[in-house]
Short mmCIF file of C-alpha atoms in Angstrom, two decimals:
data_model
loop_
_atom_site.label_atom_id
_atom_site.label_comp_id
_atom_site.label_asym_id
_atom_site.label_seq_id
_atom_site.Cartn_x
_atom_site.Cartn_y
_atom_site.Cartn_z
CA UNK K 1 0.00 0.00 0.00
CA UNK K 2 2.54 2.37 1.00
CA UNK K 3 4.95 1.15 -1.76
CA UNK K 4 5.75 4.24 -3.11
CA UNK K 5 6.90 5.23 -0.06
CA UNK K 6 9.04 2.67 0.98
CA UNK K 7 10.54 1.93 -2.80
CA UNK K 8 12.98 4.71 -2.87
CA UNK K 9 13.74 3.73 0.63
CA UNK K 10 14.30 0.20 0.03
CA UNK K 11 16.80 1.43 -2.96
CA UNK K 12 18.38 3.62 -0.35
CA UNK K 13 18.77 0.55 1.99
CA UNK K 14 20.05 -1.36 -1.20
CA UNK K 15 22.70 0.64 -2.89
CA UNK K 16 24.18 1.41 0.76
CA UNK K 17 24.59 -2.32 2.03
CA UNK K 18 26.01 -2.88 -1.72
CA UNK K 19 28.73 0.02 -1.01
CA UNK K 20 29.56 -1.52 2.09
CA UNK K 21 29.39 -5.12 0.72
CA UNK K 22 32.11 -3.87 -2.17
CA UNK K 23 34.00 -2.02 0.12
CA UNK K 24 34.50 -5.26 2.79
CA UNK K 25 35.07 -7.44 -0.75
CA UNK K 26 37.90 -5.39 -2.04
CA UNK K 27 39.68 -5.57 1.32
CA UNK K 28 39.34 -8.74 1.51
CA UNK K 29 40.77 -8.82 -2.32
CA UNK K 30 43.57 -6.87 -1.03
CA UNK K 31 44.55 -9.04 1.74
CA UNK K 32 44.37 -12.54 -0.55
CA UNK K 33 46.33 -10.69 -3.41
CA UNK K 34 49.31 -9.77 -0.66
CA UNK K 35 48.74 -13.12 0.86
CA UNK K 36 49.76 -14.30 -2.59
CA UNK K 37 52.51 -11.99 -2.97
CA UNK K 38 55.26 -13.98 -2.13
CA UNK K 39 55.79 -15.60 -6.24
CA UNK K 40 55.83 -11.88 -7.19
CA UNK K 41 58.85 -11.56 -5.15
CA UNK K 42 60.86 -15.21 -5.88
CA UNK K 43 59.89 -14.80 -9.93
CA UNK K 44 60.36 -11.09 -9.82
CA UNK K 45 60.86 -11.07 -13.73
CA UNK K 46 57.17 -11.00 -13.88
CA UNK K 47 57.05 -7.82 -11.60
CA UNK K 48 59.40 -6.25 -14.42
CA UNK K 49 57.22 -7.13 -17.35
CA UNK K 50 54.30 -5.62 -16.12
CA UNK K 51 56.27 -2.44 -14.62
CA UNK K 52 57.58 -2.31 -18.67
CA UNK K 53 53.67 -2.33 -19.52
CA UNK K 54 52.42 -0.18 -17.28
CA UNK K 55 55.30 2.52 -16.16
CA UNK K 56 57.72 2.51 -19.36
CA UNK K 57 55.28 2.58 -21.78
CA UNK K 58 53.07 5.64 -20.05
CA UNK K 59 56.27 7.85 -19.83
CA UNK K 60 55.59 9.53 -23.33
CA UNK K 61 52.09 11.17 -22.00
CA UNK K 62 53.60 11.74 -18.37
CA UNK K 63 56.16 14.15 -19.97
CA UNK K 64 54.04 15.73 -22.70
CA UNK K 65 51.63 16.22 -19.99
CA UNK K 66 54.15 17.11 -16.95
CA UNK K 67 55.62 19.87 -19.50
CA UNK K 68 52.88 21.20 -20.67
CA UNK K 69 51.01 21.39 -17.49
CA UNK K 70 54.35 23.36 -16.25
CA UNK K 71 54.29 25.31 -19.21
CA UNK K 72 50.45 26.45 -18.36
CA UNK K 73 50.75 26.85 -14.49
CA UNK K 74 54.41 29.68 -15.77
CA UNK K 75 52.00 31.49 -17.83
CA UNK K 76 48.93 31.40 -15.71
CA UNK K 77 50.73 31.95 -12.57
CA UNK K 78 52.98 35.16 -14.08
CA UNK K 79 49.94 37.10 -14.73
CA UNK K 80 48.52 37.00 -11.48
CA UNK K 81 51.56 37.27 -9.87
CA UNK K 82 52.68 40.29 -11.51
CA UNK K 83 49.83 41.82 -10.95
CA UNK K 84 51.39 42.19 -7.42
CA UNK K 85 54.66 42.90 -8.66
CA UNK K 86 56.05 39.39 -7.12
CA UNK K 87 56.87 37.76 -10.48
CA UNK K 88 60.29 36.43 -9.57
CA UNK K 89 58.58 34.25 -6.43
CA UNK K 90 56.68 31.63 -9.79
CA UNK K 91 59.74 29.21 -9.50
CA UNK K 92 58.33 28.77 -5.94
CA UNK K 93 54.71 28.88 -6.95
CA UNK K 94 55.41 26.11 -9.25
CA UNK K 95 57.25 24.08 -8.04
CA UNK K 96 55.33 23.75 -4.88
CA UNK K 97 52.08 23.48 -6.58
CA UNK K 98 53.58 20.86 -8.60
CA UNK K 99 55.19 18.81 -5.64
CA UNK K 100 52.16 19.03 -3.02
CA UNK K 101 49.26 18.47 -5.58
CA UNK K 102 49.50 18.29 -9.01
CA UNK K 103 52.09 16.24 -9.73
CA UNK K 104 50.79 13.35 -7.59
CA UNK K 105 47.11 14.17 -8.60
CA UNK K 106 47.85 14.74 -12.34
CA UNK K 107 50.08 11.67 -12.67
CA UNK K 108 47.82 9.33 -10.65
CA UNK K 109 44.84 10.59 -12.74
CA UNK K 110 46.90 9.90 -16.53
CA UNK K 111 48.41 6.69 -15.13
CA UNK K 112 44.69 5.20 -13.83
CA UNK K 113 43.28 6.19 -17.65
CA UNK K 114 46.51 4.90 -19.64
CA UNK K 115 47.39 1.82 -17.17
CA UNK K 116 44.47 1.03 -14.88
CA UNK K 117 42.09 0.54 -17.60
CA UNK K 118 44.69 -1.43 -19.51
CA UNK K 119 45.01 -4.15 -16.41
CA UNK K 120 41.05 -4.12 -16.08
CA UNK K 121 40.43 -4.94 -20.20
CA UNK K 122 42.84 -7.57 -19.92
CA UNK K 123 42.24 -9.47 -16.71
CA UNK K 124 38.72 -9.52 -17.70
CA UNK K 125 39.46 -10.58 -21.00
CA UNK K 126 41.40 -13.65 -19.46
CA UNK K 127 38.45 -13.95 -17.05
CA UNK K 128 36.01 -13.85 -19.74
CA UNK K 129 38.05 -16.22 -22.07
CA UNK K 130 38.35 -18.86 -19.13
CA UNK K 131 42.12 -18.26 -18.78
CA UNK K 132 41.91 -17.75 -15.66
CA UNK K 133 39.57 -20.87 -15.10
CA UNK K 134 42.29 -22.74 -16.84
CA UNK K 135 44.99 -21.12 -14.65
CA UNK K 136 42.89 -23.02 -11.46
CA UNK K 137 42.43 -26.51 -13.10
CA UNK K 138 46.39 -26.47 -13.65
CA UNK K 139 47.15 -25.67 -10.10
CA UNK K 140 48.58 -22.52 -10.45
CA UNK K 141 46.77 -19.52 -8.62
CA UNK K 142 45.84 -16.85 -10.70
CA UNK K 143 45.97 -14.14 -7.92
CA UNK K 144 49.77 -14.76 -7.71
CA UNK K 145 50.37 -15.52 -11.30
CA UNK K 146 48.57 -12.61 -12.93
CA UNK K 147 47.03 -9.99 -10.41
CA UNK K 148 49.89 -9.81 -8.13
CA UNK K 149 52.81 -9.02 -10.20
CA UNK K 150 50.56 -6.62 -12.40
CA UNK K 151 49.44 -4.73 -8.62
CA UNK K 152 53.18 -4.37 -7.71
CA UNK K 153 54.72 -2.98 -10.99
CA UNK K 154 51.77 -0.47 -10.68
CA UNK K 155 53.05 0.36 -6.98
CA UNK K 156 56.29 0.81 -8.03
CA UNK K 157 55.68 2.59 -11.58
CA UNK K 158 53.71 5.53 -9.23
CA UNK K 159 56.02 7.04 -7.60
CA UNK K 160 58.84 6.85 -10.38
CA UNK K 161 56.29 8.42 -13.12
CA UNK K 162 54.34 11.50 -10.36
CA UNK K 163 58.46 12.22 -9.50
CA UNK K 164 59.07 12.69 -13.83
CA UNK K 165 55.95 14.73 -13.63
CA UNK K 166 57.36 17.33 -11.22
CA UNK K 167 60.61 17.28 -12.76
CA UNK K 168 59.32 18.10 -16.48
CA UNK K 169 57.09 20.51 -15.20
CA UNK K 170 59.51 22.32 -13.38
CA UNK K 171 61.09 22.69 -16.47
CA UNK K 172 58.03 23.48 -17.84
CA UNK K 173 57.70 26.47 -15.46
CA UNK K 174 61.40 27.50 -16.25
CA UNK K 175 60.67 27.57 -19.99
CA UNK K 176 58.00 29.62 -19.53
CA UNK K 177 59.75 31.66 -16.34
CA UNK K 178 63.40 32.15 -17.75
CA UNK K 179 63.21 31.33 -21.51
CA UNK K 180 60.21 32.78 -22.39
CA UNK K 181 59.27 36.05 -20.16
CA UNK K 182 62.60 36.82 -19.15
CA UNK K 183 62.88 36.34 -15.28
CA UNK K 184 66.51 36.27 -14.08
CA UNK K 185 67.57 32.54 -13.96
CA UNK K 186 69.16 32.67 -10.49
CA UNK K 187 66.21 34.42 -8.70
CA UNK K 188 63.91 31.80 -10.13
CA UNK K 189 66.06 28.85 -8.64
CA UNK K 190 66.87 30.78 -5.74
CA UNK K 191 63.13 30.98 -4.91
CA UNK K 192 62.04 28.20 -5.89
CA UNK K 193 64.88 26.34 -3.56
CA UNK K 194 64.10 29.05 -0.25
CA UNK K 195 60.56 28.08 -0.78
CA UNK K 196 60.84 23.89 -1.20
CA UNK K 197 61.67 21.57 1.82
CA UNK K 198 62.74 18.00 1.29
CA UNK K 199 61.02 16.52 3.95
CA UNK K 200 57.97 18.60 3.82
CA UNK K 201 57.08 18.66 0.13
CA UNK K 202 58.99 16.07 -1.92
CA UNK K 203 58.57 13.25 0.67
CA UNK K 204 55.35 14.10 1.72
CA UNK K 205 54.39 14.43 -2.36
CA UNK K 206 55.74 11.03 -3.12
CA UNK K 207 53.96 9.34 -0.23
CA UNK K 208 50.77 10.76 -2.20
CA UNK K 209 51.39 9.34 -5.28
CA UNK K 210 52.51 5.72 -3.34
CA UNK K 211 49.48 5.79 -1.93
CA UNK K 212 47.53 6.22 -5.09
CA UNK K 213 49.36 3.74 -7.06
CA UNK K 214 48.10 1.56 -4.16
CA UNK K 215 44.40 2.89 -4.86
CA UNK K 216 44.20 2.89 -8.34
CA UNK K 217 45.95 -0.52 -9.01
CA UNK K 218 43.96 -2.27 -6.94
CA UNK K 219 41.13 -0.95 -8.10
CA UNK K 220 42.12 -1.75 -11.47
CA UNK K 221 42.96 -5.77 -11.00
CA UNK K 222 39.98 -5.55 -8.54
CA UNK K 223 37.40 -4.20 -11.18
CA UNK K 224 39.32 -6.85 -14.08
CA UNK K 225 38.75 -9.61 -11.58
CA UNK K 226 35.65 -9.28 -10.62
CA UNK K 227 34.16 -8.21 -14.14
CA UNK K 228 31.00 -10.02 -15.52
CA UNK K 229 32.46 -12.26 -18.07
CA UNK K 230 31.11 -10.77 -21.22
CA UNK K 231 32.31 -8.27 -23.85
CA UNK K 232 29.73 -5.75 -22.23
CA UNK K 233 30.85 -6.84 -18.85
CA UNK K 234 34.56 -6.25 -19.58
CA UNK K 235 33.52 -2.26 -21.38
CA UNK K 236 31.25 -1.62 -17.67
CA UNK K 237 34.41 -2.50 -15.59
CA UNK K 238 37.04 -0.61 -17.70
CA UNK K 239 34.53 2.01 -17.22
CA UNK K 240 34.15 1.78 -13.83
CA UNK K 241 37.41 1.51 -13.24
CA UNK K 242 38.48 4.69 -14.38
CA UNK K 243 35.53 6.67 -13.19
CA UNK K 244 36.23 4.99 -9.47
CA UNK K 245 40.19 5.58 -9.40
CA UNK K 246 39.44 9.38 -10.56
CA UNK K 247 37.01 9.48 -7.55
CA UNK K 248 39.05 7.56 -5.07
CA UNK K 249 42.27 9.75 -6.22
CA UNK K 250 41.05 13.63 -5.55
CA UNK K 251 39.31 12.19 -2.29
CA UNK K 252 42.10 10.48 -0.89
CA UNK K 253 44.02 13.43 -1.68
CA UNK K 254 42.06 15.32 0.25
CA UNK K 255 42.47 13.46 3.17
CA UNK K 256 46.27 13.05 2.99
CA UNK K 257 46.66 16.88 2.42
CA UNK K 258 44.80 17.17 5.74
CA UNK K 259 46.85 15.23 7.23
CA UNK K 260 50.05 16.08 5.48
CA UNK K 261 49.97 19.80 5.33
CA UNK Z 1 56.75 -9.84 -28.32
CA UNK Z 2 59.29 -8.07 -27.02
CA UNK Z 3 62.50 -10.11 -25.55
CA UNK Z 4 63.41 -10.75 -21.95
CA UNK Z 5 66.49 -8.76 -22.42
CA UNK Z 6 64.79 -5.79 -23.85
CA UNK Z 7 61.96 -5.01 -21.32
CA UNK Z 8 64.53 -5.38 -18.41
CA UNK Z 9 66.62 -3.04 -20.23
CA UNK Z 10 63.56 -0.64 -20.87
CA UNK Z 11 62.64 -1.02 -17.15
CA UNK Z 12 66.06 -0.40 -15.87
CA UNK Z 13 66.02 2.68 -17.85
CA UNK Z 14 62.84 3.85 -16.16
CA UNK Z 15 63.90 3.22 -12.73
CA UNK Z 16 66.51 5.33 -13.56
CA UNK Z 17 64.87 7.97 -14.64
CA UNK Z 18 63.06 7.78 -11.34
CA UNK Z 19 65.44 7.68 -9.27
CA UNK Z 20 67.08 10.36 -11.09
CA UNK Z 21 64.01 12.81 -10.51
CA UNK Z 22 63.93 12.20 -7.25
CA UNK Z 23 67.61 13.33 -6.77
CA UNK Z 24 67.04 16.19 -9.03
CA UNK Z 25 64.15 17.39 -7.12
CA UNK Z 26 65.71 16.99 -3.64
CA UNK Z 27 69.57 18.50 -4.81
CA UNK Z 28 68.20 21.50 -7.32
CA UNK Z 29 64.73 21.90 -6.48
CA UNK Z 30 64.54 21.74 -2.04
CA UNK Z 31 67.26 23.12 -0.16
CA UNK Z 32 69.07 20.49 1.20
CA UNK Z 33 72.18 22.65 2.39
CA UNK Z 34 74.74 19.80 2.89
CA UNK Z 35 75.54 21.20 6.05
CA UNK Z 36 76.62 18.38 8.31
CA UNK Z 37 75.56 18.26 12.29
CA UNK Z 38 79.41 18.61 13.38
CA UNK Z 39 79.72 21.73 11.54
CA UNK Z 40 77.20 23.78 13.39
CA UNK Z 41 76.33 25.27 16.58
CA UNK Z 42 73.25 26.42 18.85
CA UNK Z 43 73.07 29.90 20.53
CA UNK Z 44 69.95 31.28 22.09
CA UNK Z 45 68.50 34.49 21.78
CA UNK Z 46 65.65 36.23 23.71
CA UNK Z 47 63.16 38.00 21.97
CA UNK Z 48 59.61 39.87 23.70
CA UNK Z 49 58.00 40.04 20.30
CA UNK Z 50 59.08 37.39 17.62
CA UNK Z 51 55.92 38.66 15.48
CA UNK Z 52 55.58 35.90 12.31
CA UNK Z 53 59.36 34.51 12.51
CA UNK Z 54 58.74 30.31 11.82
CA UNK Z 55 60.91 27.53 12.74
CA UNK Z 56 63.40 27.20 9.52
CA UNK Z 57 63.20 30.78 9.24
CA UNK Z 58 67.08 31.94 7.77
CA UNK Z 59 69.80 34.03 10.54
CA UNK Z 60 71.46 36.46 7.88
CA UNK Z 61 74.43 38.94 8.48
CA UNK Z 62 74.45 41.76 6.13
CA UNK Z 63 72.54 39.85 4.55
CA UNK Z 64 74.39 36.77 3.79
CA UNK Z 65 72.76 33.49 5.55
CA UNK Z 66 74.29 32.40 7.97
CA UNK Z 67 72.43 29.67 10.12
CA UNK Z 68 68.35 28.80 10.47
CA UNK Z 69 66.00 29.28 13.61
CA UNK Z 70 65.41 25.19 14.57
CA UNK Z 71 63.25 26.10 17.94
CA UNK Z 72 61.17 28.65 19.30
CA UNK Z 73 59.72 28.06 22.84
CA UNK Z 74 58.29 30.42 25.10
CA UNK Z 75 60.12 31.00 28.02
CA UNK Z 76 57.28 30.69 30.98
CA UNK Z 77 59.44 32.34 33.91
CA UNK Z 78 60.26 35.81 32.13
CA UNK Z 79 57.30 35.59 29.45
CA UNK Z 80 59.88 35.97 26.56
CA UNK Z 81 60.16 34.27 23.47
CA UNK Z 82 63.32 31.77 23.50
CA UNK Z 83 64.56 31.34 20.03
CA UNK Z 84 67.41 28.24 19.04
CA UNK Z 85 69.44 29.63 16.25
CA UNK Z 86 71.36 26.72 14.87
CA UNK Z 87 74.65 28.06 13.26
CA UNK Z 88 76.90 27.72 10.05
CA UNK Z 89 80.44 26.32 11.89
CA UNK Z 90 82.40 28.36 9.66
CA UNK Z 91 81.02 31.83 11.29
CA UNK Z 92 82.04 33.05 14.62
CA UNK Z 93 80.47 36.28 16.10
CA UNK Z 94 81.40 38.65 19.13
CA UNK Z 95 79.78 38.26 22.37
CA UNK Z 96 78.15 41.34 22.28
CA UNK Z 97 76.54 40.81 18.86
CA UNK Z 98 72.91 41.53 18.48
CA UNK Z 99 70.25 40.26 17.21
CA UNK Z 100 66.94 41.94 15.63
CA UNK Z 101 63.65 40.40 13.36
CA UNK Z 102 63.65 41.85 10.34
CA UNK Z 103 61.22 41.40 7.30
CA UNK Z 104 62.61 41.01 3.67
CA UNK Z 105 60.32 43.31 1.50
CA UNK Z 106 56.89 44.76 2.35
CA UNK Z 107 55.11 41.45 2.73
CA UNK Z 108 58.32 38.65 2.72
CA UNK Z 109 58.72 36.29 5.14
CA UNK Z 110 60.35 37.25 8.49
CA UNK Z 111 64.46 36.33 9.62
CA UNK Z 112 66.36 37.40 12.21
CA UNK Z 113 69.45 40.05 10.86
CA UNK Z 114 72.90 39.42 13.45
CA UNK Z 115 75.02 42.52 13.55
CA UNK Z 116 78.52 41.94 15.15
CA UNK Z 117 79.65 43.60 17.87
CA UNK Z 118 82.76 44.95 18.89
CA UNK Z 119 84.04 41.97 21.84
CA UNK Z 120 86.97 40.31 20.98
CA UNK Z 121 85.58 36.98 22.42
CA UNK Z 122 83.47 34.54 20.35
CA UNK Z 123 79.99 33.13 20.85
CA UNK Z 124 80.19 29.96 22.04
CA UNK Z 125 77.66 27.17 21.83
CA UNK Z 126 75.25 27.16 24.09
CA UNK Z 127 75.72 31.36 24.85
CA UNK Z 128 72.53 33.56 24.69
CA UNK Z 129 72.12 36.94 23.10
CA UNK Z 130 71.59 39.40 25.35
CA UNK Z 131 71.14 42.77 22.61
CA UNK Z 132 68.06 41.41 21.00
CA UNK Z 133 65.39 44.27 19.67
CA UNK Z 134 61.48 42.36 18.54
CA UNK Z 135 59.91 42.52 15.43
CA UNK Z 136 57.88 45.36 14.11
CA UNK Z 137 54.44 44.37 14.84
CA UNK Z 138 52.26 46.69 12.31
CA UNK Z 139 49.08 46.65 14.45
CA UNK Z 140 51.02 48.13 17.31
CA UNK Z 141 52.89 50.55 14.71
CA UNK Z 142 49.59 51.75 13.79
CA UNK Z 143 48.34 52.66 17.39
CA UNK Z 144 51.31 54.07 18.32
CA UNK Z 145 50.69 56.37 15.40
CA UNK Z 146 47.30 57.12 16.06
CA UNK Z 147 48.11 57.84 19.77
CA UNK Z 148 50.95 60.83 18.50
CA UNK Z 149 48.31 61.65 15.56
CA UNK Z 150 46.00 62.59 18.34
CA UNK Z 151 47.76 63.94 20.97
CA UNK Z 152 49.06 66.36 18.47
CA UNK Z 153 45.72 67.12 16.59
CA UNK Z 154 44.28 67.89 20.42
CA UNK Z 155 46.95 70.05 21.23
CA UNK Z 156 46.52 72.02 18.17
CA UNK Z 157 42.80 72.14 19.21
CA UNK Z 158 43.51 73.94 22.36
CA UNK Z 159 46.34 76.37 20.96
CA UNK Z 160 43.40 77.27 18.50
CA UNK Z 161 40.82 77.30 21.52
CA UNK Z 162 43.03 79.96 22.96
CA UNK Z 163 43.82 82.19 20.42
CA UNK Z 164 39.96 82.21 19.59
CA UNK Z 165 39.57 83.33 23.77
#
């Protein structure tokens, strides 16, 4: 009787026990895939193959995009700052908008779109071709064989590529800065080395970007793994894996820049 | 597919691009002074206004840096502030040297300028300065400005109150 009442209710109830349910599932993902670690480590040619797939081959767009994102931020950033007649403090201004955010942010968001939906379309290929199946019947665990190594290469490639993003746009800003506009070279390094701390914004910036290598692999062999074996299936999970990891990334930063900073 | 020998080589390469980012960013980019514990040393200064000055904050003699603030604690016997400066080895100053917070440009970032003194024995570690002047607080600036303002517009009031009697 009161059905229409209690429907949207009852989708409420729904959608948050299956948030919850997903959430406790891909913990529990987490913990079996670094239960199953150990091969990763003893064959750790496989860790290297996938690092080759997923950090070599993304360097091209990391440093078109760190430059040019450099590039933007020396432009952008002179005109305001001139405004107040502090031009020669944009080394400073970009490099530590670089190092605390958008290096970490920029790089995690390019490596989830080029990477993570890479590892999702092709562990749920295997899953929807049976590979995986096959993997089982022959005794060898497909967590360790496949997931694993892929979830470590894309811990490892994180760090390496959001560190190449702050370098080339750095020199991104200093093209623009220097080569460009004409500020005096040694007042741009000058500031931009008074204003960054090693402790305080390079280590704190590549704990970021560790941390979301962490979020957006697993998400990515999570989503491949758990895909609904069908062509369709395998396009929804790329999807979602993509739209998730962007999500996951700018929230997470959030809460590590409250902690952090 | 590519050969064994040619993705390790490919991932070696990447690694060391990495790695060397990471030392570009901390040697170039942050300023990690190589300026190794032995080589410094801690005097104390007192200060009854440090206004903005922050830990890290640079010590600078005419200018030139010469050591960083690493503590400020407030001293709860005499109500002063009790700054650590932690000094470059290779410069000594007088004992009667003094220290005063100074501001680089109109809105910079505060430091603390040393001016040497005329004693022809050293600071040692562990010494305090004693000649120490506080940092320009503008608030107070202000007020004391407005006080003279008005003492001198009401004085003028009353030499004009006269003449008109």
């Amino acid at each position: 009787m009161l059905d229409f009442l209690f429907a949207p209710l009852r989708k409420l109830g729904h959608m948050t026990i299956n948030a919850i349910w997903r959430l406790g599932y891909i913990s529990r993902f987490l913990v079996a895939l670094l239960a199953a670690s150990g091969q990763s480590v003893r064959r750790f040619s496989l860790v290297i193959r996938e690092v080759y797939f997923a950090g070599v081959l993304s360097l091209i767009i990391i440093v078109v995009s760190g430059l040019f994102v450099g590039m933007v931020l020396g432009l952008q950033g002179y005109n305001t700052l001139a405004r107040f007649g502090s031009s020669d403090a944009l080394g400073a201004m970009v490099a530590l908008a670089l190092l605390r955010e958008l290096g970490p942010v920029l790089a995690a968001l390019l490596f989830a779109s080029r990477s993570g939906s890479a590892m999702t379309a092709e562990i749920g290929l295997m899953k929807a071709t049976e590979q995986l199946d096959a993997m089982n019947m022959m005794a060898v665990n497909p967590l360790a064989r496949v997931i694993a190594p892929r979830f470590w290469a894309g811990v490892i490639s994180m760090p390496v590529l959001a560190a190449l993003f702050n370098v080339m746009g750095i020199f991104g800003g200093y093209l623009v800065g220097v080569v460009m506009i004409g500020i005096d070279e040694g007042t741009y390094w000058s500031q931009t080395r008074n204003a960054v701390d090693l402790h305080y914004d390079i280590v704190n910036g590549l704990v970021k970007s560790l941390f979301f290598g962490i979020a957006v692999t697993l998400i990515a062999v999570f989503e491949g793994h758990e895909a609904t074996p069908t062509a369709a299936g395998v396009s929804a999970a790329t999807t979602r894996t993509v739209v998730t990891s962007a999500l996951v990334i700018l929230a997470l930063d959030f809460i590590l820049t409250a902690f952090m900073f | 597919m590519l050969k064994r020998s040619t993705i390790d080589l490919w991932v070696g390469i990447f690694v060391a691009i990495g790695i060397a980012s990471i030392a570009f960013l901390s040697l170039k980019v942050a300023n990690l002074t190589p300026q190794s514990a032995d080589k410094t040393y801690e005097i104390y200064a007192d200060f009854d206004n440090i206004g903005g000055l922050k830990v890290k904050a640079p010590v600078k003699s005419s200018g030139v840096l010469v050591g960083r603030v690493s503590a400020i604690a407030l001293d709860t016997k005499r109500f002063v502030a009790h700054v650590t400066l932690t000094m470059d080895g290779q410069f000594e100053f007088s004992r009667d040297t003094s220290a005063e917070i100074l501001t680089s440009g109109l809105l910079g970032e505060q430091y603390i300028g040393l001016t040497q003194g005329g004693d022809p024995e050293n600071l040692k570690k562990g010494d305090t300065i004693t000649l120490t002047s506080s940092a320009l607080v503008l608030e107070q600036l202000i007020g004391k400005f407005m006080t003279s303002f008005a003492e001198k517009g009401a004085s003028g009031g009353h030499t004009d109150a006269s003449a008109a009697n």
